[in-house]
Amino acid sequence: YYLRGYDGLYVLAARLRMRYPDAIIIVLRLWQPVHIGWYENGQLRGSLQDWAVQNGLSLTEVVQTVMNTDVDLRWSDPTSPNGIQNEIVKDFGAHLFELEKPPNPKEALSRFAHRYASDFNHMNMNGHQFLAEEIMKIVNRELDSYPANPRRGTWGEGDLCYSWYQTGIVPLQYASLVEIEQYDPRNEKYALSTGLNNPFGQGWIIVENPFDTTRNLILSYLATGPPPSMYPGTEITVHVEGDKSNIIHEMLLDPVTTDYEHKVHIVLTTKIAVIPPGRVMVRWRPLEDTGKPFRVTAIAIVGKDVEEGGILGGIKDFSFFG
């Protein structure tokens, strides 16, 4: 989950522990070659991958080259998730596996680059095999004291989540001008949007709260960083279906992240309203034309104790900016 983002990670762990009190929960703290920044004259120029592309080098060739050059490489991945992970370990009895990360990026590459794929962003078979073995060590150790009849709790008040990010299937009613856009054909990722031919277009989607109490409405959408975002600042309006004047909430979303020094393309998740039982319409209206449409990847109706999500949030893709 760490590689998919830490938005909502603590809430996820809390809910998993509530539902499965005896579960073995393992949190991974990993790094990737793309987390290494390339500096010149003390200024960040890009990622290690950017340096490799400029010099026409593969990952294997990078490892051979950086050890014999004075190229300035530094870690630039965020450490903010570490505190959240530590809290999960302390509060919910989770187990942390931390991939060894030498302070010197060049040493890290020389020792561990064989675990990573050529895209600088994912592990290869060697890396996945290594992680699987380390995870099984934790599982086998904990199974010695695991109860024969593990307890099963509840999900609390209940919730309802819809994500089309990986399937392109949207089981909700949406505007005729809105399309299911396969914005990343390479990784088969989808979003609801007005499409590249109408990036400044407005859209809507209808959601029903089937519960008998008010619930938080959570929206997941694509964002990039560092600023400025390639996505437009967007006005969100939630109103009772069939009555535009009965506005439940209005807000502005800025699809940008400042958590990374290098370019990222990720999913952000935000609470956009507290909705009553029944059907509501969620409208979006871009406030600027950036050439890219506002892209929605998931929506959820959750308890009022849940403020954020990361509902099938996208992998932090450091290379695709379509």
Coordinates of C-alpha atoms in Angstrom, one line a residue:
Y1 CA 0.0 0.0 0.0
Y2 CA 2.9 2.3 0.7
L3 CA 3.7 2.5 -3.1
R4 CA 0.0 3.3 -3.8
G5 CA 0.1 6.3 -1.5
Y6 CA -0.4 7.0 2.2
D7 CA -3.6 9.0 1.8
G8 CA -6.0 7.3 4.2
L9 CA -3.5 4.6 5.3
Y10 CA -4.1 5.1 9.0
V11 CA -7.9 4.9 8.5
L12 CA -7.5 1.8 6.4
A13 CA -5.3 0.1 9.1
A14 CA -7.8 1.1 11.8
R15 CA -10.7 -0.4 9.9
L16 CA -8.9 -3.6 9.0
R17 CA -8.0 -4.0 12.7
M18 CA -11.7 -3.4 13.7
R19 CA -12.9 -6.0 11.1
Y20 CA -10.2 -8.5 11.7
P21 CA -8.9 -8.2 15.3
D22 CA -6.3 -11.0 15.0
A23 CA -5.1 -10.3 11.4
I24 CA -1.4 -10.1 10.6
I25 CA -1.0 -6.6 9.2
I26 CA 2.3 -5.9 7.4
V27 CA 3.3 -2.4 6.2
L28 CA 6.1 -2.1 3.6
R29 CA 8.5 0.8 3.6
L30 CA 10.2 0.7 0.2
W31 CA 12.3 2.8 -2.2
Q32 CA 12.7 2.9 -5.9
P33 CA 15.5 4.3 -8.2
V34 CA 13.2 7.0 -9.3
H35 CA 13.3 8.3 -5.7
I36 CA 16.8 9.4 -6.4
G37 CA 17.2 13.0 -7.4
W38 CA 19.8 14.4 -9.9
Y39 CA 21.4 17.7 -8.9
E40 CA 23.6 20.2 -10.6
N41 CA 25.2 23.2 -8.8
G42 CA 23.1 22.3 -5.8
Q43 CA 19.8 22.6 -7.7
L44 CA 17.5 19.7 -8.5
R45 CA 17.5 19.0 -12.2
G46 CA 15.2 16.0 -12.2
S47 CA 15.2 12.3 -11.2
L48 CA 17.8 9.7 -11.8
Q49 CA 15.7 8.5 -14.7
D50 CA 15.9 12.0 -16.2
W51 CA 19.7 11.9 -16.0
A52 CA 19.7 8.4 -17.6
V53 CA 17.5 9.6 -20.5
Q54 CA 19.7 12.6 -21.1
N55 CA 22.7 10.4 -21.3
G56 CA 21.1 7.5 -23.2
L57 CA 21.6 5.0 -20.4
S58 CA 19.6 2.0 -19.2
L59 CA 19.3 1.2 -15.5
T60 CA 22.1 -1.4 -15.8
E61 CA 24.3 1.1 -17.5
V62 CA 23.5 3.8 -15.0
V63 CA 24.8 1.6 -12.2
Q64 CA 28.0 1.1 -14.0
T65 CA 28.4 4.8 -14.9
V66 CA 27.5 6.6 -11.7
M67 CA 30.1 4.9 -9.7
N68 CA 32.8 6.4 -12.0
T69 CA 31.4 9.9 -12.3
D70 CA 30.9 12.8 -9.9
V71 CA 27.2 13.2 -10.8
D72 CA 25.4 14.6 -7.7
L73 CA 22.7 12.1 -6.6
R74 CA 20.5 12.6 -3.5
W75 CA 17.5 10.9 -2.0
S76 CA 14.4 13.0 -2.8
D77 CA 11.5 10.6 -1.8
P78 CA 9.2 11.9 0.9
T79 CA 9.6 10.7 4.5
S80 CA 6.2 11.9 5.7
P81 CA 4.6 8.5 5.3
N82 CA 7.1 7.1 7.8
G83 CA 5.4 8.8 10.8
I84 CA 2.0 7.4 9.7
Q85 CA 3.5 3.9 9.4
N86 CA 5.1 4.1 12.8
E87 CA 1.7 5.1 14.3
I88 CA 0.1 2.1 12.6
V89 CA 2.7 -0.2 14.1
K90 CA 2.2 1.3 17.5
D91 CA -1.6 1.6 17.6
F92 CA -2.7 -1.5 15.7
G93 CA 0.1 -4.0 16.3
A94 CA 1.2 -4.0 12.6
H95 CA 4.6 -5.3 11.5
L96 CA 6.9 -3.0 9.5
F97 CA 9.3 -4.3 6.9
E98 CA 11.8 -1.7 5.8
L99 CA 13.8 -2.2 2.7
E100 CA 17.5 -1.4 3.4
K101 CA 18.3 2.0 2.1
P102 CA 22.0 3.1 2.3
P103 CA 22.3 6.9 2.9
N104 CA 24.4 7.2 -0.3
P105 CA 22.2 6.6 -3.4
K106 CA 25.2 5.4 -5.4
E107 CA 25.8 2.6 -2.9
A108 CA 22.1 1.8 -2.9
L109 CA 22.2 1.4 -6.7
S110 CA 25.4 -0.7 -6.7
R111 CA 24.0 -3.1 -4.1
F112 CA 20.3 -3.3 -5.0
A113 CA 19.6 -2.1 -8.6
H114 CA 19.3 -5.8 -9.7
R115 CA 15.9 -5.9 -7.9
Y116 CA 14.4 -3.2 -10.1
A117 CA 12.8 -3.1 -13.6
S118 CA 14.1 -1.0 -16.5
D119 CA 11.5 1.7 -15.9
F120 CA 13.3 2.8 -12.6
N121 CA 9.8 2.7 -10.9
H122 CA 8.9 -1.0 -10.3
M123 CA 10.5 -4.1 -8.9
N124 CA 11.4 -6.9 -11.3
M125 CA 11.0 -10.6 -10.5
N126 CA 14.1 -10.6 -8.3
G127 CA 12.7 -7.8 -6.2
H128 CA 9.2 -9.3 -5.9
Q129 CA 10.7 -12.6 -4.9
F130 CA 12.8 -11.0 -2.3
L131 CA 9.8 -9.1 -0.8
A132 CA 7.7 -12.3 -0.9
E133 CA 10.3 -14.1 1.1
E134 CA 10.6 -11.4 3.7
I135 CA 6.9 -11.1 4.1
M136 CA 6.6 -14.9 4.6
K137 CA 9.2 -14.7 7.3
I138 CA 7.0 -12.4 9.2
V139 CA 3.9 -14.4 8.5
N140 CA 5.5 -17.7 9.6
R141 CA 6.9 -16.2 12.7
E142 CA 3.5 -14.8 13.7
L143 CA 1.6 -18.0 12.8
D144 CA 3.2 -19.8 15.8
S145 CA 0.9 -17.7 18.1
Y146 CA -2.0 -17.2 15.8
P147 CA -5.4 -18.3 17.2
A148 CA -7.0 -21.4 15.8
N149 CA -10.3 -19.5 15.6
P150 CA -9.5 -15.9 14.7
R151 CA -12.0 -13.2 15.7
R152 CA -14.1 -11.4 13.1
G153 CA -15.4 -7.9 13.9
T154 CA -17.5 -5.5 11.8
W155 CA -16.9 -2.6 9.3
G156 CA -18.6 -0.3 11.8
E157 CA -21.5 1.8 10.2
G158 CA -20.9 0.4 6.8
D159 CA -19.8 2.1 3.6
L160 CA -20.2 2.0 -0.2
C161 CA -17.3 2.5 -2.6
Y162 CA -17.1 2.7 -6.4
S163 CA -13.8 2.7 -8.2
W164 CA -13.4 2.4 -12.0
Y165 CA -9.7 3.2 -12.0
Q166 CA -8.7 -0.3 -12.9
T167 CA -11.7 -1.6 -14.7
G168 CA -13.3 1.3 -16.7
I169 CA -16.7 0.1 -15.4
V170 CA -18.8 2.9 -13.8
P171 CA -22.0 1.5 -12.2
L172 CA -23.4 5.1 -11.7
Q173 CA -25.4 7.5 -13.8
Y174 CA -23.3 10.3 -15.3
A175 CA -23.6 13.2 -17.8
S176 CA -23.9 12.4 -21.5
L177 CA -20.9 14.6 -22.2
V178 CA -18.8 12.6 -19.8
E179 CA -16.8 9.6 -21.0
I180 CA -14.9 6.7 -19.5
E181 CA -11.4 7.8 -20.6
Q182 CA -8.5 5.3 -20.7
Y183 CA -6.1 8.0 -19.9
D184 CA -3.2 5.6 -19.5
P185 CA -3.4 2.9 -22.1
R186 CA 0.0 1.4 -21.2
N187 CA -1.2 0.5 -17.6
E188 CA -4.9 0.2 -18.5
K189 CA -6.0 3.0 -16.1
Y190 CA -9.4 4.8 -16.4
A191 CA -11.1 7.9 -15.3
L192 CA -14.4 9.7 -15.8
S193 CA -13.8 13.0 -17.6
T194 CA -15.1 15.2 -20.4
G195 CA -12.2 13.9 -22.6
L196 CA -9.1 15.4 -24.2
N197 CA -11.3 16.9 -27.0
N198 CA -13.3 18.9 -24.3
P199 CA -10.9 19.5 -21.4
F200 CA -12.8 22.6 -20.2
G201 CA -16.1 20.8 -20.1
Q202 CA -18.3 20.3 -17.1
G203 CA -19.6 17.0 -15.8
W204 CA -21.8 15.4 -13.2
I205 CA -22.4 12.0 -11.6
I206 CA -25.2 10.8 -9.4
V207 CA -24.6 9.0 -6.1
E208 CA -27.1 7.5 -3.7
N209 CA -26.6 7.3 0.1
P210 CA -28.5 4.0 0.9
F211 CA -28.0 4.4 4.7
D212 CA -30.5 6.0 7.1
T213 CA -27.9 8.5 8.4
T214 CA -25.8 11.2 7.0
R215 CA -22.5 10.1 5.5
N216 CA -19.2 11.6 4.3
L217 CA -18.9 11.7 0.5
I218 CA -15.4 11.1 -0.7
L219 CA -14.0 11.9 -4.2
S220 CA -10.8 10.5 -5.7
Y221 CA -9.3 12.4 -8.7
L222 CA -6.0 12.6 -10.6
A223 CA -3.4 15.1 -9.7
T224 CA 0.2 15.9 -10.5
G225 CA 3.2 17.6 -8.8
P226 CA 5.2 19.6 -8.1
P227 CA 3.1 22.7 -9.0
P228 CA 1.8 23.8 -11.4
S229 CA -0.6 20.9 -12.0
M230 CA -1.4 19.8 -15.5
Y231 CA -5.0 19.5 -14.3
P232 CA -7.3 22.5 -13.8
G233 CA -8.5 23.9 -10.5
T234 CA -12.1 22.7 -10.3
E235 CA -15.3 23.8 -8.6
I236 CA -17.3 21.0 -7.0
T237 CA -21.0 21.4 -6.2
V238 CA -23.0 18.7 -4.4
H239 CA -26.8 19.2 -4.5
V240 CA -29.9 17.1 -4.0
E241 CA -30.8 15.3 -7.3
G242 CA -33.4 17.2 -9.3
D243 CA -33.0 20.4 -7.3
K244 CA -30.0 22.6 -8.2
S245 CA -31.1 25.2 -5.6
N246 CA -30.8 22.7 -2.8
I247 CA -27.0 22.9 -2.5
I248 CA -25.4 20.6 0.1
H249 CA -21.8 21.8 -0.3
E250 CA -19.6 23.7 -2.7
M251 CA -15.8 23.7 -2.7
L252 CA -12.7 24.2 -4.9
L253 CA -10.3 21.3 -5.6
D254 CA -6.7 22.0 -6.7
P255 CA -5.4 18.7 -8.3
V256 CA -1.8 19.2 -7.2
T257 CA 0.6 17.6 -4.7
T258 CA 3.6 19.3 -3.1
D259 CA 4.9 16.1 -1.4
Y260 CA 7.5 15.3 -4.0
E261 CA 10.5 17.1 -5.5
H262 CA 10.2 15.1 -8.7
K263 CA 7.3 14.8 -11.1
V264 CA 4.5 12.5 -10.0
H265 CA 1.1 11.6 -11.4
I266 CA -1.2 10.3 -8.5
V267 CA -4.7 10.0 -7.1
L268 CA -5.8 12.4 -4.4
T269 CA -8.8 11.8 -2.2
T270 CA -10.9 14.5 -0.6
K271 CA -14.1 14.7 1.5
I272 CA -16.4 16.9 -0.6
A273 CA -19.7 16.8 1.4
V274 CA -21.7 15.3 4.2
I275 CA -24.8 14.0 2.4
P276 CA -28.2 12.9 3.7
P277 CA -29.9 9.6 2.8
G278 CA -31.0 9.6 -0.8
R279 CA -29.6 10.6 -4.2
V280 CA -27.3 13.6 -4.8
M281 CA -25.6 15.0 -7.9
V282 CA -21.9 15.8 -7.9
R283 CA -21.0 18.5 -10.4
W284 CA -17.6 19.6 -11.5
R285 CA -16.6 22.8 -13.4
P286 CA -13.0 23.5 -14.4
L287 CA -12.0 27.1 -13.7
E288 CA -9.2 27.1 -16.2
D289 CA -8.2 25.4 -19.5
T290 CA -4.9 23.5 -19.0
G291 CA -5.5 21.2 -21.9
K292 CA -6.3 18.3 -19.6
P293 CA -9.8 17.4 -18.3
F294 CA -10.6 17.0 -14.6
R295 CA -10.4 13.2 -14.1
V296 CA -12.4 11.4 -11.4
T297 CA -11.3 7.8 -10.5
A298 CA -13.6 6.8 -7.6
I299 CA -16.3 7.9 -5.2
A300 CA -17.4 6.6 -1.8
I301 CA -20.0 7.0 0.8
V302 CA -18.4 6.4 4.2
G303 CA -18.9 7.0 7.9
K304 CA -18.5 10.4 9.3
D305 CA -15.3 9.3 11.0
V306 CA -13.6 8.8 7.7
E307 CA -12.2 12.1 6.3
E308 CA -9.9 10.7 3.5
G309 CA -9.5 7.7 1.5
G310 CA -7.1 6.6 -1.2
I311 CA -9.8 4.3 -2.5
L312 CA -7.8 2.2 -5.0
G313 CA -5.6 5.2 -5.4
G314 CA -3.2 5.2 -8.4
I315 CA 0.3 4.0 -8.2
K316 CA 2.6 7.0 -8.0
D317 CA 3.6 6.9 -11.7
F318 CA 6.8 8.9 -12.2
S319 CA 6.9 8.6 -16.0
F320 CA 3.4 8.9 -17.5
F321 CA 2.0 12.4 -18.0
G322 CA -0.7 11.8 -20.7

